[in-house]
PDB file of C-alpha atoms in Angstrom:
ATOM      1  CA  THR A   1       8.893   7.373 -12.772  1.00  0.00           C
ATOM      2  CA  GLN A   2       5.135   7.539 -13.053  1.00  0.00           C
ATOM      3  CA  LEU A   3       3.466   9.897 -10.583  1.00  0.00           C
ATOM      4  CA  LEU A   4      -0.116   9.527  -9.468  1.00  0.00           C
ATOM      5  CA  GLU A   5      -2.039  12.627  -8.474  1.00  0.00           C
ATOM      6  CA  GLN A   6      -4.951  11.835  -6.211  1.00  0.00           C
ATOM      7  CA  SER A   7      -7.633  14.306  -5.158  1.00  0.00           C
ATOM      8  CA  PRO A   8      -9.036  15.413  -2.887  1.00  0.00           C
ATOM      9  CA  GLN A   9      -6.639  14.535  -0.105  1.00  0.00           C
ATOM     10  CA  PHE A  10      -9.244  14.972   2.614  1.00  0.00           C
ATOM     11  CA  LEU A  11     -12.989  14.615   2.450  1.00  0.00           C
ATOM     12  CA  SER A  12     -15.472  14.921   5.301  1.00  0.00           C
ATOM     13  CA  ILE A  13     -19.113  14.324   4.453  1.00  0.00           C
ATOM     14  CA  GLN A  14     -22.422  13.402   6.043  1.00  0.00           C
ATOM     15  CA  GLU A  15     -23.917   9.956   5.826  1.00  0.00           C
ATOM     16  CA  GLY A  16     -25.997   9.551   2.685  1.00  0.00           C
ATOM     17  CA  GLU A  17     -23.994  11.942   0.519  1.00  0.00           C
ATOM     18  CA  ASN A  18     -22.224  10.959  -2.676  1.00  0.00           C
ATOM     19  CA  LEU A  19     -18.556  11.536  -3.378  1.00  0.00           C
ATOM     20  CA  THR A  20     -15.945  11.067  -6.075  1.00  0.00           C
ATOM     21  CA  VAL A  21     -12.204  10.560  -5.722  1.00  0.00           C
ATOM     22  CA  TYR A  22      -9.889  11.098  -8.669  1.00  0.00           C
ATOM     23  CA  CYS A  23      -6.565   9.605  -9.669  1.00  0.00           C
ATOM     24  CA  ASN A  24      -4.587  11.079 -12.561  1.00  0.00           C
ATOM     25  CA  SER A  25      -1.248  10.556 -14.222  1.00  0.00           C
ATOM     26  CA  SER A  26       0.668  12.183 -17.029  1.00  0.00           C
ATOM     27  CA  SER A  27       1.558   8.680 -18.240  1.00  0.00           C
ATOM     28  CA  VAL A  28      -0.596   5.855 -19.439  1.00  0.00           C
ATOM     29  CA  PHE A  29      -1.485   3.274 -16.815  1.00  0.00           C
ATOM     30  CA  SER A  30      -0.945  -0.353 -17.697  1.00  0.00           C
ATOM     31  CA  SER A  31      -3.536  -1.063 -15.057  1.00  0.00           C
ATOM     32  CA  LEU A  32      -4.805   0.728 -11.983  1.00  0.00           C
ATOM     33  CA  GLN A  33      -5.787  -0.535  -8.593  1.00  0.00           C
ATOM     34  CA  TRP A  34      -7.903   1.002  -5.854  1.00  0.00           C
ATOM     35  CA  TYR A  35      -7.302   0.119  -2.221  1.00  0.00           C
ATOM     36  CA  ARG A  36      -8.978   0.944   1.054  1.00  0.00           C
ATOM     37  CA  GLN A  37      -6.993   1.121   4.255  1.00  0.00           C
ATOM     38  CA  GLU A  38      -8.288   1.374   7.793  1.00  0.00           C
ATOM     39  CA  PRO A  39      -6.142   2.804  10.611  1.00  0.00           C
ATOM     40  CA  GLY A  40      -3.517   0.379  11.845  1.00  0.00           C
ATOM     41  CA  GLU A  41      -4.093  -2.104   9.047  1.00  0.00           C
ATOM     42  CA  GLY A  42      -2.660  -2.879   5.642  1.00  0.00           C
ATOM     43  CA  PRO A  43      -4.436  -1.785   2.458  1.00  0.00           C
ATOM     44  CA  VAL A  44      -7.070  -4.068   0.988  1.00  0.00           C
ATOM     45  CA  LEU A  45      -7.567  -4.311  -2.750  1.00  0.00           C
ATOM     46  CA  LEU A  46     -10.984  -3.127  -3.930  1.00  0.00           C
ATOM     47  CA  VAL A  47     -10.644  -3.414  -7.689  1.00  0.00           C
ATOM     48  CA  THR A  48      -8.238  -3.536 -10.617  1.00  0.00           C
ATOM     49  CA  VAL A  49      -9.107  -1.780 -13.880  1.00  0.00           C
ATOM     50  CA  VAL A  50      -7.245  -2.625 -17.025  1.00  0.00           C
ATOM     51  CA  THR A  51      -9.195  -1.612 -20.117  1.00  0.00           C
ATOM     52  CA  GLY A  52      -9.701   2.022 -21.170  1.00  0.00           C
ATOM     53  CA  GLY A  53     -13.307   3.087 -20.568  1.00  0.00           C
ATOM     54  CA  GLU A  54     -13.881   0.228 -18.169  1.00  0.00           C
ATOM     55  CA  VAL A  55     -16.494   0.611 -15.428  1.00  0.00           C
ATOM     56  CA  LYS A  56     -16.660  -1.725 -12.449  1.00  0.00           C
ATOM     57  CA  LYS A  57     -19.148  -1.728  -9.627  1.00  0.00           C
ATOM     58  CA  LEU A  58     -18.730  -3.034  -6.121  1.00  0.00           C
ATOM     59  CA  LYS A  59     -22.002  -2.500  -4.251  1.00  0.00           C
ATOM     60  CA  ARG A  60     -22.185   1.303  -3.757  1.00  0.00           C
ATOM     61  CA  LEU A  61     -18.726   1.867  -5.234  1.00  0.00           C
ATOM     62  CA  THR A  62     -18.284   2.597  -8.945  1.00  0.00           C
ATOM     63  CA  PHE A  63     -14.834   2.630 -10.501  1.00  0.00           C
ATOM     64  CA  GLN A  64     -14.108   4.147 -13.886  1.00  0.00           C
ATOM     65  CA  PHE A  65     -10.995   3.965 -16.007  1.00  0.00           C
ATOM     66  CA  GLY A  66     -10.481   6.759 -18.500  1.00  0.00           C
ATOM     67  CA  ASP A  67     -10.530   5.998 -22.205  1.00  0.00           C
ATOM     68  CA  ALA A  68      -6.905   7.047 -22.513  1.00  0.00           C
ATOM     69  CA  ARG A  69      -5.979   5.053 -19.394  1.00  0.00           C
ATOM     70  CA  LYS A  70      -4.440   8.117 -17.751  1.00  0.00           C
ATOM     71  CA  ASP A  71      -7.118   8.747 -15.169  1.00  0.00           C
ATOM     72  CA  SER A  72      -9.508   6.893 -12.943  1.00  0.00           C
ATOM     73  CA  SER A  73     -12.257   7.722 -10.488  1.00  0.00           C
ATOM     74  CA  LEU A  74     -13.966   6.126  -7.537  1.00  0.00           C
ATOM     75  CA  HIS A  75     -17.544   7.156  -6.861  1.00  0.00           C
ATOM     76  CA  ILE A  76     -19.343   6.223  -3.662  1.00  0.00           C
ATOM     77  CA  THR A  77     -23.107   6.498  -3.560  1.00  0.00           C
ATOM     78  CA  ALA A  78     -24.940   7.135  -0.283  1.00  0.00           C
ATOM     79  CA  ALA A  79     -21.821   7.007   1.833  1.00  0.00           C
ATOM     80  CA  GLN A  80     -21.993   5.307   5.204  1.00  0.00           C
ATOM     81  CA  PRO A  81     -19.793   5.674   8.302  1.00  0.00           C
ATOM     82  CA  GLY A  82     -18.340   2.257   7.509  1.00  0.00           C
ATOM     83  CA  ASP A  83     -16.856   3.735   4.334  1.00  0.00           C
ATOM     84  CA  THR A  84     -14.525   5.864   6.438  1.00  0.00           C
ATOM     85  CA  GLY A  85     -10.893   5.170   5.658  1.00  0.00           C
ATOM     86  CA  LEU A  86      -7.951   5.977   3.440  1.00  0.00           C
ATOM     87  CA  TYR A  87      -8.539   5.321  -0.243  1.00  0.00           C
ATOM     88  CA  LEU A  88      -5.478   4.776  -2.381  1.00  0.00           C
ATOM     89  CA  CYS A  89      -4.993   4.403  -6.075  1.00  0.00           C
ATOM     90  CA  ALA A  90      -1.916   2.545  -7.268  1.00  0.00           C
ATOM     91  CA  SER A  91      -0.343   1.584 -10.519  1.00  0.00           C
ATOM     92  CA  GLU A  92       2.206  -1.012 -11.325  1.00  0.00           C
ATOM     93  CA  GLY A  93       5.347   0.457 -12.822  1.00  0.00           C
ATOM     94  CA  ASN A  94       7.317  -1.133 -15.579  1.00  0.00           C
ATOM     95  CA  GLN A  95       9.828  -2.558 -13.154  1.00  0.00           C
ATOM     96  CA  GLY A  96       9.083  -5.933 -11.683  1.00  0.00           C
ATOM     97  CA  GLY A  97       5.684  -5.387 -10.160  1.00  0.00           C
ATOM     98  CA  LYS A  98       6.459  -2.338  -8.042  1.00  0.00           C
ATOM     99  CA  LEU A  99       3.337  -0.480  -7.032  1.00  0.00           C
ATOM    100  CA  ILE A 100       3.343   3.303  -7.074  1.00  0.00           C
ATOM    101  CA  PHE A 101       0.684   4.810  -4.824  1.00  0.00           C
ATOM    102  CA  GLY A 102      -1.186   8.070  -5.054  1.00  0.00           C
ATOM    103  CA  GLN A 103      -1.173  10.421  -2.070  1.00  0.00           C
ATOM    104  CA  GLY A 104      -4.385   8.929  -0.761  1.00  0.00           C
ATOM    105  CA  THR A 105      -7.795  10.364   0.095  1.00  0.00           C
ATOM    106  CA  GLU A 106      -8.736  10.405   3.765  1.00  0.00           C
ATOM    107  CA  LEU A 107     -12.510   9.963   3.847  1.00  0.00           C
ATOM    108  CA  SER A 108     -14.585  10.627   6.943  1.00  0.00           C
ATOM    109  CA  VAL A 109     -18.307   9.895   6.834  1.00  0.00           C
ATOM    110  CA  LYS A 110     -20.189  11.313   9.775  1.00  0.00           C
ATOM    111  CA  PRO A 111     -23.472   9.776  10.950  1.00  0.00           C
TER     112      PRO A 111
ATOM    113  CA  GLY B   1      -7.223 -14.550  -1.332  1.00  0.00           C
ATOM    114  CA  ALA B   2      -3.749 -15.200  -0.003  1.00  0.00           C
ATOM    115  CA  VAL B   3      -2.720 -14.218   3.526  1.00  0.00           C
ATOM    116  CA  VAL B   4       0.323 -12.273   4.587  1.00  0.00           C
ATOM    117  CA  SER B   5       1.250 -11.861   8.240  1.00  0.00           C
ATOM    118  CA  GLN B   6       3.626  -9.499   9.991  1.00  0.00           C
ATOM    119  CA  HIS B   7       5.268  -9.801  13.353  1.00  0.00           C
ATOM    120  CA  PRO B   8       5.300  -7.970  15.622  1.00  0.00           C
ATOM    121  CA  SER B   9       2.254  -5.793  15.095  1.00  0.00           C
ATOM    122  CA  ARG B  10       3.644  -3.163  17.456  1.00  0.00           C
ATOM    123  CA  VAL B  11       7.104  -2.559  18.820  1.00  0.00           C
ATOM    124  CA  ILE B  12       8.578   0.109  21.038  1.00  0.00           C
ATOM    125  CA  CYS B  13      12.332   0.368  21.318  1.00  0.00           C
ATOM    126  CA  LYS B  14      14.992   2.679  22.646  1.00  0.00           C
ATOM    127  CA  SER B  15      17.023   4.885  20.375  1.00  0.00           C
ATOM    128  CA  GLY B  16      20.138   3.125  19.132  1.00  0.00           C
ATOM    129  CA  THR B  17      18.753  -0.394  19.241  1.00  0.00           C
ATOM    130  CA  SER B  18      17.869  -2.596  16.273  1.00  0.00           C
ATOM    131  CA  VAL B  19      14.450  -3.978  15.506  1.00  0.00           C
ATOM    132  CA  LYS B  20      13.538  -6.891  13.252  1.00  0.00           C
ATOM    133  CA  ILE B  21      10.170  -7.149  11.532  1.00  0.00           C
ATOM    134  CA  GLU B  22       9.033 -10.379   9.908  1.00  0.00           C
ATOM    135  CA  CYS B  23       6.774 -10.741   6.894  1.00  0.00           C
ATOM    136  CA  ARG B  24       5.366 -14.176   6.058  1.00  0.00           C
ATOM    137  CA  SER B  25       3.209 -15.456   3.243  1.00  0.00           C
ATOM    138  CA  LEU B  26       1.071 -18.057   4.965  1.00  0.00           C
ATOM    139  CA  ASP B  27      -0.514 -20.017   2.158  1.00  0.00           C
ATOM    140  CA  PHE B  28       1.542 -19.278  -0.914  1.00  0.00           C
ATOM    141  CA  GLN B  29       5.135 -18.927  -1.954  1.00  0.00           C
ATOM    142  CA  ALA B  30       6.198 -15.363  -2.566  1.00  0.00           C
ATOM    143  CA  THR B  31       8.985 -14.925  -5.032  1.00  0.00           C
ATOM    144  CA  THR B  32       8.840 -11.186  -4.441  1.00  0.00           C
ATOM    145  CA  MET B  33       8.143  -9.180  -1.329  1.00  0.00           C
ATOM    146  CA  PHE B  34       7.943  -5.434  -0.993  1.00  0.00           C
ATOM    147  CA  TRP B  35       8.512  -3.207   2.031  1.00  0.00           C
ATOM    148  CA  TYR B  36       6.722   0.089   2.517  1.00  0.00           C
ATOM    149  CA  ARG B  37       6.664   2.726   5.182  1.00  0.00           C
ATOM    150  CA  GLN B  38       3.767   4.994   5.934  1.00  0.00           C
ATOM    151  CA  PHE B  39       3.645   8.126   8.054  1.00  0.00           C
ATOM    152  CA  PRO B  40       0.375   9.275   9.671  1.00  0.00           C
ATOM    153  CA  LYS B  41      -2.191  10.563   7.208  1.00  0.00           C
ATOM    154  CA  GLN B  42       0.131   9.810   4.295  1.00  0.00           C
ATOM    155  CA  SER B  43       0.336   7.242   1.561  1.00  0.00           C
ATOM    156  CA  LEU B  44       2.594   4.210   1.317  1.00  0.00           C
ATOM    157  CA  MET B  45       6.131   4.783   0.162  1.00  0.00           C
ATOM    158  CA  LEU B  46       8.013   1.861  -1.310  1.00  0.00           C
ATOM    159  CA  MET B  47      11.304   1.247   0.442  1.00  0.00           C
ATOM    160  CA  ALA B  48      12.643  -1.843  -1.275  1.00  0.00           C
ATOM    161  CA  THR B  49      11.873  -4.866  -3.400  1.00  0.00           C
ATOM    162  CA  SER B  50      13.039  -8.211  -2.142  1.00  0.00           C
ATOM    163  CA  ASN B  51      13.447 -11.304  -4.300  1.00  0.00           C
ATOM    164  CA  GLU B  52      14.019 -14.673  -2.719  1.00  0.00           C
ATOM    165  CA  GLY B  53      17.665 -15.616  -2.673  1.00  0.00           C
ATOM    166  CA  SER B  54      19.011 -12.326  -3.964  1.00  0.00           C
ATOM    167  CA  LYS B  55      19.850  -8.894  -2.643  1.00  0.00           C
ATOM    168  CA  ALA B  56      17.081  -6.412  -2.139  1.00  0.00           C
ATOM    169  CA  THR B  57      16.672  -3.465  -4.487  1.00  0.00           C
ATOM    170  CA  TYR B  58      16.277  -0.222  -2.571  1.00  0.00           C
ATOM    171  CA  GLU B  59      14.413   2.865  -3.700  1.00  0.00           C
ATOM    172  CA  GLN B  60      16.265   6.115  -4.060  1.00  0.00           C
ATOM    173  CA  GLY B  61      16.883   7.762  -0.713  1.00  0.00           C
ATOM    174  CA  VAL B  62      16.491   4.585   1.358  1.00  0.00           C
ATOM    175  CA  GLU B  63      19.649   3.647   3.236  1.00  0.00           C
ATOM    176  CA  LYS B  64      20.371  -0.021   2.644  1.00  0.00           C
ATOM    177  CA  ASP B  65      22.740  -0.217   5.615  1.00  0.00           C
ATOM    178  CA  LYS B  66      20.067   1.116   7.925  1.00  0.00           C
ATOM    179  CA  PHE B  67      17.176  -0.953   6.618  1.00  0.00           C
ATOM    180  CA  LEU B  68      18.516  -4.470   6.188  1.00  0.00           C
ATOM    181  CA  ILE B  69      16.280  -6.773   4.197  1.00  0.00           C
ATOM    182  CA  ASN B  70      16.641 -10.527   4.013  1.00  0.00           C
ATOM    183  CA  HIS B  71      14.468 -12.823   1.908  1.00  0.00           C
ATOM    184  CA  ALA B  72      15.912 -16.186   2.813  1.00  0.00           C
ATOM    185  CA  SER B  73      12.931 -18.328   1.879  1.00  0.00           C
ATOM    186  CA  LEU B  74       9.864 -18.191  -0.336  1.00  0.00           C
ATOM    187  CA  THR B  75       7.634 -17.480   2.635  1.00  0.00           C
ATOM    188  CA  LEU B  76       9.696 -15.147   4.806  1.00  0.00           C
ATOM    189  CA  SER B  77      11.264 -11.736   4.446  1.00  0.00           C
ATOM    190  CA  THR B  78      12.666  -9.685   7.290  1.00  0.00           C
ATOM    191  CA  LEU B  79      13.306  -5.975   7.663  1.00  0.00           C
ATOM    192  CA  THR B  80      15.803  -4.925  10.314  1.00  0.00           C
ATOM    193  CA  VAL B  81      15.913  -1.287  11.312  1.00  0.00           C
ATOM    194  CA  THR B  82      19.432  -0.812  12.637  1.00  0.00           C
ATOM    195  CA  SER B  83      20.409   1.821  15.182  1.00  0.00           C
ATOM    196  CA  ALA B  84      16.859   3.106  15.252  1.00  0.00           C
ATOM    197  CA  HIS B  85      16.141   6.760  15.933  1.00  0.00           C
ATOM    198  CA  PRO B  86      12.882   8.554  16.695  1.00  0.00           C
ATOM    199  CA  GLU B  87      12.569   9.664  13.064  1.00  0.00           C
ATOM    200  CA  ASP B  88      12.370   5.984  12.082  1.00  0.00           C
ATOM    201  CA  SER B  89       9.079   5.729  13.965  1.00  0.00           C
ATOM    202  CA  SER B  90       6.521   4.787  11.364  1.00  0.00           C
ATOM    203  CA  PHE B  91       4.098   2.141  10.130  1.00  0.00           C
ATOM    204  CA  TYR B  92       5.952  -0.513   8.153  1.00  0.00           C
ATOM    205  CA  ILE B  93       3.957  -2.654   5.742  1.00  0.00           C
ATOM    206  CA  CYS B  94       5.064  -5.574   3.625  1.00  0.00           C
ATOM    207  CA  SER B  95       3.414  -7.129   0.624  1.00  0.00           C
ATOM    208  CA  ALA B  96       4.019 -10.394  -1.151  1.00  0.00           C
ATOM    209  CA  ARG B  97       3.483 -11.596  -4.665  1.00  0.00           C
ATOM    210  CA  GLU B  98       3.717 -14.818  -6.630  1.00  0.00           C
ATOM    211  CA  LEU B  99       3.495 -13.756 -10.253  1.00  0.00           C
ATOM    212  CA  ALA B 100       2.806 -17.192 -11.640  1.00  0.00           C
ATOM    213  CA  VAL B 101      -0.294 -17.596  -9.502  1.00  0.00           C
ATOM    214  CA  TYR B 102      -1.644 -14.239  -8.430  1.00  0.00           C
ATOM    215  CA  ASN B 103      -1.810 -11.076 -10.465  1.00  0.00           C
ATOM    216  CA  GLU B 104      -1.827  -8.881  -7.384  1.00  0.00           C
ATOM    217  CA  GLN B 105       0.133  -8.118  -4.268  1.00  0.00           C
ATOM    218  CA  PHE B 106      -1.177  -9.149  -0.867  1.00  0.00           C
ATOM    219  CA  PHE B 107      -0.470  -6.817   1.996  1.00  0.00           C
ATOM    220  CA  GLY B 108       0.384  -7.607   5.570  1.00  0.00           C
ATOM    221  CA  PRO B 109      -1.376  -5.880   8.469  1.00  0.00           C
ATOM    222  CA  GLY B 110       1.586  -3.627   9.184  1.00  0.00           C
ATOM    223  CA  THR B 111       3.970  -3.066  12.099  1.00  0.00           C
ATOM    224  CA  ARG B 112       3.851   0.091  14.175  1.00  0.00           C
ATOM    225  CA  LEU B 113       7.389   1.026  15.238  1.00  0.00           C
ATOM    226  CA  THR B 114       7.912   3.630  17.938  1.00  0.00           C
ATOM    227  CA  VAL B 115      11.453   4.648  18.784  1.00  0.00           C
ATOM    228  CA  LEU B 116      11.839   6.480  22.068  1.00  0.00           C
TER     229      LEU B 116
END
């Protein structure tokens, strides 16, 4: 079973700072997804990366997929309080679409 | 994107009772639905995979007799927590997928279960 190691688990920063969240696996990802979850709600898909070396941008969020497709990162530029939430990476296993989630990164952006 | 709903959003029950949670795909037919549970400040843990018209496949360590899953139609799956105990208190989230149409899972808003 593929395991996803996500770091850091907790991050508390001031508004305007930059941050990076990492997601690593010992196995190759077929694809990798990043989600954001707010308290009391379900996760919302931010992006899916598929190709090694791929970079995708979503406003102030930049997602990278490692060349070997075993790691990924999420970089947030000039974080805002509205970015506060739980960020999750997830990968689809080889078994019928099951998603395996990383441990999550709890981000708190203080004004 | 597609919409998945869950009902109820919150439920409080007494220890020993059973609770049913519904997961509906509102504007698409979901051949597969997934059930997750999430404890505070933790990630989602997959409990079971449910395919329409067949028995659910449970993850290791999840008691199938305690967490009954039914996927009777292409738009509805239910999770019944039987003989609930305080340790079953958690946030339960479902997701739904139609492989032929969408290459992603759509998540419901979750159900907060509190067992007293």
